[in-house]
Amino acid sequence: CNRRRILDNSSLHLQLISSLLRSFQYHLLQQLWYSFLFQKHYLLVFYCNWIRQKFEKILSGRSIWIIP
């Protein structure tokens, strides 16, 4: 009976550790993503501008989009 309780505790402990690791992993990924965004901020801005230009070209051409 006692051994089983220890086993349950250990499994709970493992779950806790795994969840902590998962959250830590998520946090690390978030940090990496943010650093990536900050590093590639100019690239992102350039890309957004490019997309906007494309959209403006499409809108001015009225080739795909029908504007009422």
CSV table of C-alpha atoms in Angstrom, one decimal, residues 1-61:
chain,number,residue,atom,x,y,z
A,1,CYS,CA,0.0,0.0,0.0
A,2,ASN,CA,2.8,2.4,0.9
A,3,ARG,CA,4.8,1.6,-2.2
A,4,ARG,CA,1.8,2.4,-4.3
A,5,ARG,CA,1.5,5.8,-2.7
A,6,ILE,CA,5.1,6.5,-3.5
A,7,LEU,CA,4.5,5.4,-7.0
A,8,ASP,CA,1.6,7.7,-7.3
A,9,ASN,CA,3.6,10.5,-5.9
A,10,SER,CA,6.4,9.9,-8.3
A,11,SER,CA,4.1,9.8,-11.3
A,12,LEU,CA,2.6,13.1,-10.1
A,13,HIS,CA,6.1,14.4,-9.7
A,14,LEU,CA,6.9,13.3,-13.3
A,15,GLN,CA,3.7,15.0,-14.5
A,16,LEU,CA,4.7,18.2,-12.7
A,17,ILE,CA,8.2,18.1,-14.1
A,18,SER,CA,6.9,17.4,-17.6
A,19,SER,CA,4.5,20.3,-17.4
A,20,LEU,CA,7.2,22.6,-16.1
A,21,LEU,CA,9.5,21.5,-18.9
A,22,ARG,CA,6.7,22.1,-21.4
A,23,SER,CA,6.0,25.6,-20.1
A,24,PHE,CA,9.7,26.3,-20.0
A,25,GLN,CA,10.0,25.0,-23.5
A,26,TYR,CA,7.1,27.2,-24.5
A,27,HIS,CA,8.7,30.2,-22.8
A,28,LEU,CA,12.0,29.5,-24.5
A,29,LEU,CA,10.3,29.2,-27.8
A,30,GLN,CA,8.5,32.5,-27.2
A,31,GLN,CA,11.8,34.2,-26.2
A,32,LEU,CA,13.5,32.8,-29.4
A,33,TRP,CA,10.5,33.9,-31.5
A,34,TYR,CA,10.6,37.4,-30.0
A,35,SER,CA,14.4,37.7,-30.5
A,36,PHE,CA,13.9,36.5,-34.0
A,37,LEU,CA,11.2,39.1,-34.6
A,38,PHE,CA,13.4,41.8,-33.2
A,39,GLN,CA,16.3,40.7,-35.3
A,40,LYS,CA,14.3,40.4,-38.4
A,41,HIS,CA,12.1,43.4,-37.7
A,42,TYR,CA,13.4,45.3,-40.8
A,43,LEU,CA,12.8,42.2,-42.9
A,44,LEU,CA,9.3,41.9,-41.5
A,45,VAL,CA,8.6,45.6,-42.3
A,46,PHE,CA,10.0,45.1,-45.8
A,47,TYR,CA,7.8,42.1,-46.3
A,48,CYS,CA,4.7,43.9,-45.0
A,49,ASN,CA,5.4,46.8,-47.3
A,50,TRP,CA,5.9,44.4,-50.2
A,51,ILE,CA,2.5,42.7,-49.5
A,52,ARG,CA,0.8,46.1,-49.2
A,53,GLN,CA,2.3,47.2,-52.5
A,54,LYS,CA,1.0,43.9,-54.1
A,55,PHE,CA,-2.4,44.5,-52.6
A,56,GLU,CA,-2.4,48.1,-53.8
A,57,LYS,CA,-1.4,47.0,-57.3
A,58,ILE,CA,-4.2,44.4,-57.3
A,59,LEU,CA,-6.7,46.9,-56.0
A,60,SER,CA,-5.7,49.6,-58.5
A,61,GLY,CA,-5.7,47.1,-61.3
